[in-house]
Coordinates of C-alpha atoms in Angstrom, one line a residue:
Chain A
M1017 CA 55.4 3.0 -42.2
L1018 CA 58.0 1.0 -40.3
I1019 CA 60.0 -1.6 -42.2
Q1020 CA 58.9 -4.1 -39.6
E1021 CA 55.3 -3.7 -40.8
Q1022 CA 56.3 -5.0 -44.3
S1023 CA 57.9 -8.1 -42.8
R1024 CA 56.7 -11.6 -44.0
T1025 CA 58.1 -14.8 -42.5
G1026 CA 60.8 -16.3 -44.6
R1027 CA 61.1 -13.5 -47.1
R1028 CA 64.8 -12.7 -47.8
A1029 CA 67.2 -11.2 -50.2
T1030 CA 68.8 -14.5 -51.1
A1031 CA 71.4 -12.9 -53.4
Q1032 CA 72.8 -11.0 -50.4
A1033 CA 72.7 -13.9 -48.0
P1034 CA 75.9 -15.8 -47.0
L1035 CA 76.2 -19.3 -48.6
H1036 CA 77.1 -20.9 -45.3
S1037 CA 76.1 -19.9 -41.8
P1038 CA 79.3 -19.0 -39.8
E1039 CA 80.3 -21.4 -37.1
V1040 CA 79.9 -20.0 -33.6
A1041 CA 81.3 -23.0 -31.6
D1042 CA 83.6 -20.8 -29.6
I1043 CA 80.7 -18.8 -28.0
P1044 CA 79.8 -20.3 -24.7
E1045 CA 76.3 -21.9 -24.6
G1046 CA 75.0 -19.5 -21.9
L1047 CA 75.8 -16.5 -24.0
R1048 CA 74.1 -17.7 -27.2
R1049 CA 70.9 -16.2 -28.4
R1050 CA 68.0 -18.6 -28.0
A1051 CA 65.3 -16.8 -30.0
R1052 CA 65.8 -15.3 -33.4
P1053 CA 66.3 -11.5 -33.4
A1054 CA 63.2 -9.5 -34.3
L1055 CA 64.6 -8.3 -37.6
P1056 CA 62.3 -7.4 -40.5
E1057 CA 62.1 -10.1 -43.2
V1058 CA 61.8 -8.2 -46.5
S1059 CA 63.0 -8.5 -50.1
E1060 CA 66.0 -6.5 -51.3
M1061 CA 63.8 -4.2 -53.4
Q1062 CA 61.6 -3.5 -50.4
A1063 CA 64.6 -2.6 -48.3
V1064 CA 66.0 -0.3 -51.0
R1065 CA 62.7 1.5 -51.6
H1066 CA 62.0 1.9 -47.9
Y1067 CA 65.3 3.6 -47.1
T1068 CA 65.3 5.6 -50.4
R1069 CA 61.8 6.9 -49.5
L1070 CA 63.0 7.9 -46.1
S1071 CA 65.9 9.7 -47.5
Q1072 CA 63.6 11.6 -49.8
Q1073 CA 61.5 12.7 -46.9
N1074 CA 64.6 14.4 -45.3
F1075 CA 64.5 18.1 -44.9
S1076 CA 68.2 18.8 -45.2
I1077 CA 70.7 21.5 -46.1
D1078 CA 71.3 19.6 -49.4
T1079 CA 67.8 20.3 -50.4
H1080 CA 66.5 23.4 -48.5
F1081 CA 67.7 26.6 -47.0
Y1082 CA 68.4 25.9 -43.4
P1083 CA 68.5 29.0 -41.2
L1084 CA 69.5 27.0 -38.0
G1085 CA 73.0 27.8 -39.3
S1086 CA 76.1 27.0 -37.4
C1087 CA 74.0 26.8 -34.2
T1088 CA 73.4 23.3 -35.4
M1089 CA 75.7 22.5 -38.3
K1090 CA 77.1 24.3 -41.4
Y1091 CA 77.2 22.9 -44.9
N1092 CA 79.7 20.1 -45.2
P1093 CA 81.8 20.5 -48.4
R1094 CA 82.0 17.2 -50.2
A1095 CA 85.8 17.4 -50.6
C1096 CA 86.2 17.1 -46.8
N1097 CA 84.3 13.9 -46.8
S1098 CA 86.1 12.3 -49.8
L1099 CA 89.6 13.2 -48.6
A1100 CA 88.9 12.0 -45.0
M1101 CA 87.8 8.7 -46.6
L1102 CA 91.2 8.0 -48.2
P1103 CA 92.2 4.4 -47.4
G1104 CA 95.4 5.5 -45.5
F1105 CA 93.1 7.3 -43.0
L1106 CA 90.3 4.8 -42.9
G1107 CA 92.5 1.7 -42.6
R1108 CA 94.8 2.9 -39.9
H1109 CA 94.5 0.9 -36.6
P1110 CA 94.4 3.1 -33.5
L1111 CA 97.0 0.9 -31.9
A1112 CA 99.4 1.1 -34.8
P1113 CA 102.8 2.5 -33.8
E1114 CA 103.5 6.2 -34.4
T1115 CA 106.0 5.4 -37.1
H1116 CA 103.2 3.9 -39.1
G1117 CA 100.9 6.9 -38.9
Q1118 CA 103.1 9.9 -39.5
G1119 CA 100.7 11.3 -42.1
L1120 CA 97.7 11.2 -39.8
L1121 CA 99.7 12.7 -36.9
A1122 CA 101.0 15.4 -39.2
C1123 CA 97.4 16.4 -40.0
L1124 CA 96.4 16.4 -36.4
F1125 CA 99.4 18.5 -35.4
D1126 CA 98.7 21.0 -38.1
L1127 CA 95.0 21.1 -37.0
Q1128 CA 96.2 21.9 -33.5
E1129 CA 98.4 24.7 -34.9
I1130 CA 95.6 26.1 -37.1
L1131 CA 93.2 26.2 -34.2
K1132 CA 95.8 27.9 -32.0
A1133 CA 96.4 30.5 -34.6
V1134 CA 92.8 31.3 -35.3
T1135 CA 91.7 31.5 -31.7
G1136 CA 94.8 33.1 -30.3
M1137 CA 95.3 30.5 -27.6
H1138 CA 98.6 29.1 -26.4
A1139 CA 97.9 25.4 -26.8
V1140 CA 95.2 23.1 -28.1
S1141 CA 94.0 19.5 -27.3
L1142 CA 91.9 17.7 -29.9
A1143 CA 90.8 15.0 -27.4
P1144 CA 87.2 16.0 -26.4
S1145 CA 84.8 14.1 -28.6
A1146 CA 81.9 16.7 -28.6
G1147 CA 81.2 20.3 -27.6
A1148 CA 79.7 19.4 -24.3
Q1149 CA 82.7 17.2 -23.5
G1150 CA 84.9 20.2 -24.5
E1151 CA 83.0 22.3 -22.0
F1152 CA 83.5 19.7 -19.3
A1153 CA 87.2 19.6 -20.1
G1154 CA 87.5 23.3 -20.0
V1155 CA 85.8 23.7 -16.6
A1156 CA 87.8 20.7 -15.3
M1157 CA 91.0 22.6 -16.2
I1158 CA 89.7 25.7 -14.4
R1159 CA 89.1 23.5 -11.3
A1160 CA 92.6 21.9 -11.7
Y1161 CA 94.3 25.3 -12.0
H1162 CA 92.7 26.6 -8.8
R1163 CA 93.4 23.4 -6.9
A1164 CA 97.0 23.3 -7.9
R1165 CA 97.4 26.7 -6.4
G1166 CA 95.7 25.6 -3.2
D1167 CA 92.9 28.0 -3.8
H1168 CA 90.0 25.9 -2.6
A1169 CA 87.6 28.8 -1.9
R1170 CA 86.6 29.2 -5.6
T1171 CA 83.3 27.4 -5.7
E1172 CA 81.3 29.5 -8.1
I1173 CA 81.1 29.7 -11.9
L1174 CA 79.3 32.8 -13.3
V1175 CA 77.0 32.2 -16.3
P1176 CA 75.0 34.9 -18.1
D1177 CA 71.3 34.2 -18.4
A1178 CA 71.6 34.2 -22.2
A1179 CA 74.1 31.2 -22.0
H1180 CA 73.6 27.9 -23.6
G1181 CA 72.0 25.4 -21.2
T1182 CA 75.1 23.2 -21.4
N1183 CA 77.2 25.9 -19.6
P1184 CA 75.6 25.6 -16.2
A1185 CA 75.3 21.9 -16.7
S1186 CA 79.1 21.6 -17.3
A1187 CA 79.8 23.8 -14.3
V1188 CA 77.6 21.6 -12.1
M1189 CA 79.2 18.4 -13.4
C1190 CA 82.6 19.7 -12.3
G1191 CA 81.2 20.4 -8.8
F1192 CA 80.7 24.2 -9.1
K1193 CA 77.8 26.3 -8.0
V1194 CA 76.3 28.4 -10.8
R1195 CA 75.5 32.0 -10.3
E1196 CA 73.4 33.6 -13.1
I1197 CA 74.3 37.1 -14.4
P1198 CA 71.5 39.1 -16.1
T1199 CA 71.6 40.5 -19.6
G1200 CA 70.9 44.2 -20.2
S1201 CA 68.2 45.4 -22.6
D1202 CA 70.9 46.1 -25.2
G1203 CA 72.0 42.4 -25.2
D1204 CA 75.3 43.0 -23.4
V1205 CA 76.0 41.4 -20.0
D1206 CA 74.9 43.6 -17.1
L1207 CA 78.3 44.9 -16.0
D1208 CA 77.2 46.2 -12.7
A1209 CA 75.6 42.9 -11.8
L1210 CA 78.8 41.1 -12.8
R1211 CA 81.0 43.4 -10.7
A1212 CA 78.8 42.8 -7.7
A1213 CA 78.9 39.1 -8.2
V1214 CA 82.7 38.5 -8.6
G1215 CA 84.8 37.8 -5.5
P1216 CA 87.2 35.3 -3.9
Q1217 CA 84.6 32.6 -4.5
T1218 CA 84.6 33.1 -8.3
A1219 CA 86.3 30.3 -10.1
G1220 CA 85.5 31.7 -13.5
I1221 CA 82.9 32.9 -16.0
M1222 CA 81.5 31.1 -19.0
L1223 CA 80.8 33.4 -21.9
T1224 CA 79.6 33.1 -25.5
N1225 CA 80.7 36.1 -27.6
P1226 CA 78.9 36.9 -29.7
S1227 CA 76.2 35.8 -27.3
T1228 CA 73.2 33.7 -28.0
V1229 CA 71.2 36.9 -28.5
G1230 CA 73.3 37.5 -31.6
V1231 CA 75.3 40.5 -30.6
F1232 CA 79.0 41.0 -29.8
D1233 CA 79.4 42.0 -26.1
R1234 CA 81.1 45.4 -26.3
N1235 CA 82.2 45.3 -22.7
I1236 CA 84.3 42.2 -23.1
Q1237 CA 87.5 43.9 -22.0
A1238 CA 85.8 45.3 -18.8
I1239 CA 84.3 41.8 -18.2
A1240 CA 87.8 40.2 -18.5
Q1241 CA 89.3 42.8 -16.3
A1242 CA 86.6 42.4 -13.6
V1243 CA 86.9 38.6 -13.5
H1244 CA 90.7 38.4 -13.7
A1245 CA 91.0 41.1 -11.0
A1246 CA 88.9 38.9 -8.7
G1247 CA 91.2 35.9 -9.5
G1248 CA 88.8 34.1 -11.7
L1249 CA 89.3 32.7 -15.2
L1250 CA 87.4 33.3 -18.5
Y1251 CA 85.9 30.5 -20.4
Y1252 CA 84.9 31.0 -24.1
D1253 CA 82.1 28.9 -25.4
G1254 CA 82.9 28.5 -29.1
A1255 CA 79.3 28.1 -30.2
N1256 CA 79.4 31.4 -32.1
L1257 CA 83.0 31.3 -33.3
N1258 CA 81.7 31.4 -36.9
A1259 CA 80.9 35.1 -36.5
I1260 CA 84.4 36.2 -35.7
L1261 CA 86.5 33.5 -37.4
G1262 CA 89.7 35.0 -38.7
Q1263 CA 88.7 38.5 -37.5
V1264 CA 88.8 38.6 -33.7
R1265 CA 90.5 36.0 -31.5
P1266 CA 89.2 34.9 -28.1
G1267 CA 92.8 34.7 -26.8
D1268 CA 93.2 38.5 -27.6
M1269 CA 89.9 39.2 -25.7
G1270 CA 91.5 37.8 -22.6
F1271 CA 90.0 34.3 -22.5
D1272 CA 91.9 31.6 -20.6
V1273 CA 90.1 28.6 -22.1
I1274 CA 87.9 27.9 -25.1
H1275 CA 86.1 25.0 -26.6
M1276 CA 85.3 24.8 -30.3
N1277 CA 82.5 22.9 -31.9
L1278 CA 84.0 21.7 -35.1
H1279 CA 80.6 20.9 -36.6
K1280 CA 79.5 24.5 -36.0
T1281 CA 82.6 26.4 -37.3
F1282 CA 84.7 23.9 -39.3
S1283 CA 82.0 22.2 -41.3
T1284 CA 82.2 18.7 -39.9
P1285 CA 79.1 16.4 -39.9
H1286 CA 76.9 16.3 -36.8
G1287 CA 73.9 14.3 -37.4
G1288 CA 71.6 12.1 -35.2
G1289 CA 73.9 12.4 -32.2
G1290 CA 76.8 11.0 -34.2
P1291 CA 80.5 11.5 -33.5
G1292 CA 81.6 15.1 -32.8
A1293 CA 84.7 16.9 -31.8
G1294 CA 85.1 19.7 -29.3
P1295 CA 88.8 20.6 -29.1
V1296 CA 89.9 22.9 -26.2
G1297 CA 92.4 25.7 -26.3
V1298 CA 94.1 27.3 -23.3
S1299 CA 96.3 30.2 -22.2
K1300 CA 99.8 29.4 -21.0
R1301 CA 99.0 29.0 -17.4
L1302 CA 96.4 26.3 -18.1
E1303 CA 98.6 24.3 -20.5
P1304 CA 99.7 21.6 -18.1
Y1305 CA 96.1 20.6 -17.5
L1306 CA 95.1 19.9 -21.1
P1307 CA 93.4 16.5 -21.7
V1308 CA 95.7 13.9 -23.3
P1309 CA 96.7 12.7 -25.8
L1310 CA 98.3 15.7 -27.6
V1311 CA 100.4 15.5 -30.8
A1312 CA 103.9 16.9 -30.7
H1313 CA 106.5 17.4 -33.4
E1314 CA 110.1 16.7 -32.8
D1315 CA 113.1 16.1 -35.0
A1316 CA 112.4 12.4 -35.2
G1317 CA 108.8 13.1 -36.4
Y1318 CA 105.3 13.3 -34.9
L1319 CA 104.4 11.6 -31.6
W1320 CA 101.7 11.3 -29.0
L1321 CA 102.1 13.1 -25.7
T1322 CA 100.4 11.1 -22.9
E1323 CA 100.0 11.0 -19.1
S1324 CA 103.7 10.4 -18.6
D1325 CA 104.6 13.6 -20.5
R1326 CA 101.8 15.6 -18.9
P1327 CA 101.4 14.4 -15.3
E1328 CA 99.1 17.3 -14.4
S1329 CA 96.7 16.6 -17.2
I1330 CA 93.0 16.3 -16.4
G1331 CA 93.4 12.9 -18.1
R1332 CA 91.7 11.1 -21.0
L1333 CA 88.2 11.8 -22.2
T1334 CA 88.0 9.2 -24.9
A1335 CA 89.7 6.0 -26.1
F1336 CA 92.7 6.7 -28.3
G1337 CA 93.1 10.1 -29.8
G1338 CA 89.6 11.4 -30.3
N1339 CA 87.2 11.2 -33.3
M1340 CA 89.8 11.0 -36.1
G1341 CA 87.3 11.1 -39.0
I1342 CA 85.8 14.4 -37.7
L1343 CA 89.1 16.0 -36.9
L1344 CA 90.3 15.2 -40.4
R1345 CA 87.3 16.8 -42.0
A1346 CA 87.9 20.0 -40.0
Y1347 CA 91.6 19.9 -41.0
I1348 CA 90.7 19.6 -44.6
Y1349 CA 88.1 22.3 -44.4
A1350 CA 90.7 24.7 -42.8
R1351 CA 93.2 23.9 -45.5
L1352 CA 90.7 24.3 -48.3
I1353 CA 89.6 27.8 -47.3
G1354 CA 93.0 28.9 -46.0
R1355 CA 93.8 31.9 -43.8
E1356 CA 92.0 34.4 -46.0
G1357 CA 89.0 32.1 -46.3
M1358 CA 88.6 32.0 -42.6
G1359 CA 88.2 35.8 -42.5
R1360 CA 85.7 35.6 -45.4
V1361 CA 83.6 33.1 -43.5
A1362 CA 83.0 35.6 -40.7
E1363 CA 82.5 38.5 -43.2
F1364 CA 79.9 36.7 -45.3
A1365 CA 78.2 35.1 -42.3
T1366 CA 77.7 38.5 -40.7
L1367 CA 76.9 40.2 -44.0
N1368 CA 74.2 37.6 -44.8
A1369 CA 72.7 37.9 -41.3
N1370 CA 72.6 41.7 -41.3
Y1371 CA 71.1 41.7 -44.8
L1372 CA 68.4 39.3 -43.8
L1373 CA 67.7 41.2 -40.6
A1374 CA 67.4 44.5 -42.5
R1375 CA 65.1 43.0 -45.1
L1376 CA 62.9 41.4 -42.4
Q1377 CA 62.7 44.7 -40.5
E1378 CA 61.6 46.4 -43.8
A1379 CA 59.0 43.8 -44.1
G1380 CA 57.6 44.8 -40.7
F1381 CA 59.1 42.2 -38.4
E1382 CA 60.4 43.2 -35.0
A1383 CA 64.0 42.8 -34.1
A1384 CA 64.7 41.9 -30.5
Y1385 CA 67.7 44.2 -30.4
P1386 CA 66.9 46.8 -33.0
E1387 CA 69.7 49.2 -32.1
R1388 CA 72.4 46.5 -32.4
R1389 CA 74.2 45.3 -35.5
A1390 CA 73.7 41.5 -35.8
S1391 CA 76.6 39.1 -35.5
H1392 CA 76.2 36.0 -37.6
E1393 CA 72.7 35.5 -36.3
F1394 CA 69.9 37.7 -35.0
I1395 CA 66.6 37.4 -33.2
V1396 CA 63.1 38.4 -34.4
T1397 CA 60.3 38.4 -31.9
L1398 CA 56.8 37.5 -33.1
K1399 CA 55.1 38.6 -29.9
R1400 CA 53.1 41.2 -31.8
E1401 CA 51.9 38.6 -34.3
A1402 CA 51.0 36.3 -31.5
R1403 CA 49.1 39.0 -29.7
E1404 CA 47.3 40.4 -32.7
F1405 CA 46.6 37.3 -34.8
G1406 CA 46.9 34.5 -32.3
V1407 CA 49.5 32.9 -34.5
N1408 CA 52.7 32.1 -32.5
T1409 CA 56.3 31.4 -33.4
M1410 CA 55.8 27.6 -33.6
D1411 CA 53.0 28.2 -36.2
F1412 CA 55.3 30.3 -38.3
A1413 CA 58.0 27.7 -38.0
K1414 CA 55.7 24.9 -39.2
R1415 CA 54.3 27.0 -42.0
L1416 CA 57.8 27.8 -43.3
L1417 CA 58.2 24.1 -44.0
D1418 CA 55.3 24.2 -46.5
Y1419 CA 57.2 27.0 -48.2
G1420 CA 60.3 24.9 -48.5
Y1421 CA 62.3 26.5 -45.7
H1422 CA 63.6 24.7 -42.7
A1423 CA 62.5 26.6 -39.6
P1424 CA 65.1 28.7 -37.7
T1425 CA 65.7 28.0 -34.0
T1426 CA 62.4 28.6 -32.1
Y1427 CA 61.9 29.8 -28.5
F1428 CA 65.7 30.2 -27.8
P1429 CA 67.2 32.0 -26.1
L1430 CA 64.6 31.9 -23.4
L1431 CA 64.8 35.5 -22.4
V1432 CA 63.1 36.8 -25.6
P1433 CA 59.4 35.9 -25.9
E1434 CA 58.1 34.3 -29.1
C1435 CA 61.5 34.4 -30.7
L1436 CA 63.1 33.1 -33.9
L1437 CA 66.9 32.9 -33.8
I1438 CA 67.9 33.2 -37.5
E1439 CA 71.3 32.3 -38.9
P1440 CA 71.8 32.0 -42.6
T1441 CA 75.6 31.3 -42.6
E1442 CA 78.1 32.4 -45.2
T1443 CA 77.1 29.8 -47.9
E1444 CA 73.6 31.2 -48.8
S1445 CA 73.1 33.4 -51.9
K1446 CA 71.1 36.7 -52.0
E1447 CA 68.3 35.0 -53.9
D1448 CA 67.9 32.4 -51.2
L1449 CA 67.8 35.0 -48.5
D1450 CA 65.2 37.0 -50.5
G1451 CA 63.1 33.9 -50.9
F1452 CA 63.0 33.4 -47.2
V1453 CA 61.9 37.0 -46.6
A1454 CA 59.1 36.5 -49.2
A1455 CA 58.0 33.4 -47.4
M1456 CA 57.9 35.1 -44.0
T1457 CA 56.0 38.0 -45.4
A1458 CA 53.5 35.7 -47.1
I1459 CA 53.0 33.8 -43.8
R1460 CA 52.3 37.0 -41.9
H1461 CA 49.7 37.9 -44.5
E1462 CA 48.1 34.5 -44.0
A1463 CA 48.3 34.9 -40.2
Q1464 CA 46.2 38.0 -40.7
E1465 CA 43.7 36.7 -43.3
T1466 CA 43.5 33.0 -42.8
P1467 CA 45.1 32.2 -39.4
E1468 CA 43.9 28.6 -39.4
Q1469 CA 46.0 27.9 -42.4
V1470 CA 49.1 28.8 -40.4
K1471 CA 48.0 27.1 -37.2
G1472 CA 47.3 23.8 -39.0
A1473 CA 50.7 23.8 -40.9
P1474 CA 52.5 21.9 -42.3
H1475 CA 50.0 20.8 -45.0
S1476 CA 52.3 19.6 -47.7
L1477 CA 54.8 17.4 -45.9
P1478 CA 54.6 13.6 -45.5
V1479 CA 54.0 14.1 -41.7
R1480 CA 51.6 16.7 -40.4
R1481 CA 52.0 18.7 -37.1
L1482 CA 53.3 16.3 -34.5
D1483 CA 51.6 16.1 -31.1
D1484 CA 54.7 17.0 -29.2
V1485 CA 52.8 17.2 -25.9
R1486 CA 51.7 13.6 -26.2
A1487 CA 55.1 12.5 -27.5
A1488 CA 56.7 14.0 -24.4
R1489 CA 54.2 12.6 -21.9
Q1490 CA 53.9 9.1 -23.4
L1491 CA 57.4 8.2 -24.5
D1492 CA 57.4 5.5 -27.2
L1493 CA 61.0 5.1 -28.3
A1494 CA 61.4 1.5 -29.4
W1495 CA 59.6 -0.9 -31.7
T1496 CA 58.7 -4.1 -30.0
P1497 CA 57.4 -7.2 -31.7
G1498 CA 53.6 -6.9 -31.4
A1499 CA 50.5 -8.6 -32.8
S1500 CA 51.6 -8.4 -36.4
E1501 CA 54.8 -10.1 -35.7
D1502 CA 53.0 -13.0 -33.9
A1503 CA 50.7 -13.4 -36.9
H1504 CA 53.6 -13.8 -39.2
G1505 CA 55.6 -16.1 -36.8
Chain B
M957 CA 44.3 39.7 -19.0
S958 CA 45.0 36.4 -17.3
N959 CA 43.4 35.3 -14.1
L960 CA 45.1 36.8 -10.9
P961 CA 43.3 36.0 -7.6
A962 CA 43.5 39.0 -5.3
D963 CA 44.1 36.9 -2.1
L964 CA 47.5 35.6 -3.4
K965 CA 51.0 37.1 -3.3
Y966 CA 53.2 37.1 -6.4
T967 CA 56.9 37.3 -7.4
K968 CA 58.5 38.9 -10.4
T969 CA 59.6 35.5 -11.5
H970 CA 55.9 34.5 -11.9
E971 CA 55.3 32.3 -8.8
W972 CA 52.2 32.8 -6.6
V973 CA 52.1 32.2 -2.8
R974 CA 49.0 31.4 -0.7
D975 CA 49.0 31.8 3.1
N976 CA 47.4 28.6 4.4
G977 CA 46.8 30.2 7.8
D978 CA 48.5 27.2 9.6
G979 CA 52.1 28.5 9.4
T980 CA 52.6 27.1 5.9
V981 CA 52.3 28.6 2.4
T982 CA 51.6 27.0 -0.9
V983 CA 53.5 27.9 -4.1
G984 CA 52.7 27.5 -7.7
I985 CA 53.2 29.4 -11.0
T986 CA 50.7 32.0 -12.3
D987 CA 48.2 31.7 -15.1
H988 CA 50.3 34.0 -17.2
A989 CA 53.4 31.8 -16.6
Q990 CA 51.7 28.6 -17.6
D991 CA 50.3 30.3 -20.7
A992 CA 53.8 31.6 -21.7
L993 CA 55.4 28.2 -21.1
G994 CA 52.8 26.2 -23.0
D995 CA 51.9 22.6 -22.4
I996 CA 53.7 21.3 -19.3
V997 CA 55.1 17.8 -19.7
F998 CA 57.2 17.2 -16.6
V999 CA 57.5 18.7 -13.1
E1000 CA 60.3 18.0 -10.6
V1001 CA 59.1 18.9 -7.1
P1002 CA 61.5 19.4 -4.1
E1003 CA 62.0 16.7 -1.4
N1004 CA 60.2 17.0 1.9
G1005 CA 62.3 18.5 4.6
R1006 CA 64.7 20.4 2.2
T1007 CA 65.7 23.8 3.4
V1008 CA 65.5 26.5 0.7
A1009 CA 66.6 30.1 0.6
A1010 CA 64.5 32.8 -0.8
E1011 CA 64.8 33.0 -4.6
E1012 CA 66.6 29.6 -4.6
A1013 CA 65.7 27.3 -7.6
S1014 CA 63.5 24.7 -5.8
A1015 CA 61.5 23.0 -8.5
V1016 CA 61.7 22.5 -12.3
V1017 CA 58.8 22.8 -14.8
E1018 CA 59.4 21.5 -18.3
S1019 CA 57.1 22.4 -21.2
V1020 CA 57.4 21.5 -24.9
K1021 CA 59.2 24.8 -25.3
A1022 CA 61.6 25.0 -22.3
A1023 CA 62.7 23.7 -18.9
S1024 CA 62.4 26.5 -16.3
D1025 CA 63.5 26.7 -12.7
I1026 CA 60.8 27.6 -10.1
Y1027 CA 62.2 29.8 -7.4
S1028 CA 61.0 29.6 -3.8
P1029 CA 59.5 33.0 -3.0
L1030 CA 60.4 32.7 0.7
A1031 CA 63.2 31.0 2.8
G1032 CA 61.9 28.0 4.7
E1033 CA 61.5 24.2 4.9
I1034 CA 59.7 22.2 2.3
V1035 CA 56.7 20.5 3.8
E1036 CA 55.4 18.7 0.7
G1037 CA 55.8 18.6 -3.0
N1038 CA 52.7 18.0 -5.1
A1039 CA 53.2 14.3 -6.0
A1040 CA 50.1 14.3 -8.3
L1041 CA 52.0 16.4 -10.8
A1042 CA 54.2 13.3 -11.7
D1043 CA 51.2 11.8 -13.5
T1044 CA 49.3 14.9 -14.3
P1045 CA 51.8 17.7 -15.1
D1046 CA 49.0 19.4 -17.2
A1047 CA 47.2 20.3 -14.0
I1048 CA 49.5 23.4 -14.0
N1049 CA 47.9 24.4 -17.3
T1050 CA 44.3 23.6 -16.5
S1051 CA 44.3 24.7 -12.8
P1052 CA 47.4 26.8 -12.0
Y1053 CA 46.0 28.1 -8.7
E1054 CA 44.4 24.9 -7.3
D1055 CA 45.3 21.4 -8.6
G1056 CA 48.5 22.7 -10.2
W1057 CA 50.2 23.8 -6.9
I1058 CA 53.9 22.8 -6.8
F1059 CA 55.0 22.7 -3.2
R1060 CA 54.2 23.8 0.4
L1061 CA 56.7 25.2 2.7
T1062 CA 57.0 26.5 6.3
P1063 CA 58.6 30.0 5.9
A1064 CA 61.4 30.8 8.3
D1065 CA 59.8 34.3 8.6
M1066 CA 56.1 34.6 7.8
G1067 CA 56.5 38.4 7.9
A1068 CA 58.5 38.2 4.6
L1069 CA 55.3 37.3 2.8
A1070 CA 54.2 40.9 3.1
G1071 CA 57.2 41.9 1.1
L1072 CA 56.0 40.1 -2.0
L1073 CA 53.9 41.6 -4.8
D1074 CA 50.2 42.0 -4.7
A1075 CA 48.0 41.2 -7.7
A1076 CA 48.0 44.7 -9.0
A1077 CA 51.8 45.1 -8.8
Y1078 CA 52.4 41.8 -10.5
E1079 CA 49.9 42.6 -13.2
Q1080 CA 51.9 45.8 -13.9
I1081 CA 55.1 43.7 -14.3
V1082 CA 53.5 41.4 -16.8
A1083 CA 52.1 44.4 -18.7
D1084 CA 55.6 46.0 -18.8
E1085 CA 57.1 42.7 -20.2
S1086 CA 54.8 42.4 -23.1

């Protein structure tokens, strides 16, 4: 039920209302609202109960196992939140002089240094305010690099077909043509196809390693060599950085530019399209093009580097210095777990994934790449279940909700039919992983015996199966005052 | 097995091609492809007069599962996109070989049509995939 539907004319929470209406005499007549806004008129208790009820209907990592993993967002430790909310951080005005924000600048500088160390890159900018913007910044730097050398023939970006959809989109936004490189049946990039595709037109390649099919590309050195020999640059999509954190560094693999999704790897919040952060790291030759502002440390203290210090910068991507609240949470997370903790993140993330993969295989589920060890995530294909029982991946996903498990990523990557991309992350216990295997096994049994029970799922949630076809064909995104509003004035 | 008319040509990327006998061909996606994609909710057809290369991404089909490029099986010039799909994208699900056609084009070389797959060869590809 929408809160608007509880609205009754004149009902208010008097205790919360201001005693006097504020004067608005300085707002020009033509800019003033003529009709009252269509806000719900409810009592305080109605508002409290409405939003509390909604929060109880949330299926969240605080209440349920959430095998979307870092692909969406890891668990956010509470300490990061409370420390980032210290009044000194919250109350700082973005236009305050550097001398009044040395503490914040010190945190940001340290975060730059930590990200440099853990990725093996030469320099880092925290400016991009989301992963996709980080990608855009990364590709824009590749473009700036080639242009500065007068190399205008490089018009193509190579993207493996297993890539995230944002990769080709970012390349196109920067004016490049995208050439797709196929993936071999073992999950690695098809090296022969790559070698045939590189040339003087190659600006670079965008790679995710481990890739979206959940395996570490064993040919990364040969890939780097082929692209570099042709004069192209290597772009690292940091989406799966969690798998190798503190163990292997993109800079050592030969990457020239990387973006990091802090919500994926460094436990920052990322909900409802809220603020994000997508810092970029670069090798030495790309450093002049980093987006500004950057934080520098000199004898006199910490200071911002801006356009006048970095004339070749691709420029600004956001007002002020980026999403401070998010950057701070990532900084605190990094300091909480420390250097050893970073390595343990990758160890436990991959251990959990491989344990879960092995248990699911034992239970009879088919791995998409059975001969490969999983990284921090792996793919199970339910094509056999779909063929034999007529119960598809979406049915399994919906039925998992009834069992108290959030569904893993479904139908991605596109090159594996009827797939579930499963990522437990490092924070899950063995008991939780075993529970998930038991639920999957039970659902497969139901698919065999009582398929309608699976196809009709979920049965136990406040909302049943949504008609996503109708929702996509008949978009209905905003509440508008309707008949009920008229009836109540 | 899904419906595969014997008078059409096919591609390994799941498009079908019909020779209209007037120097143009019609292109759509196969019954197998629509079944794999699920309910289609949006289709972007190419503009009239656009020149496309063989295997160039020329249209987009979006289902509840995924957005997929549709590749032109032949090089040529687009004559017409199926405007009706804007309102009834589900025609691709219900009638993939008739109402659900996606675009017509005039091939630069009609002879290239013979190089595409016949129904039996396409059926084999689908069987190997599953």
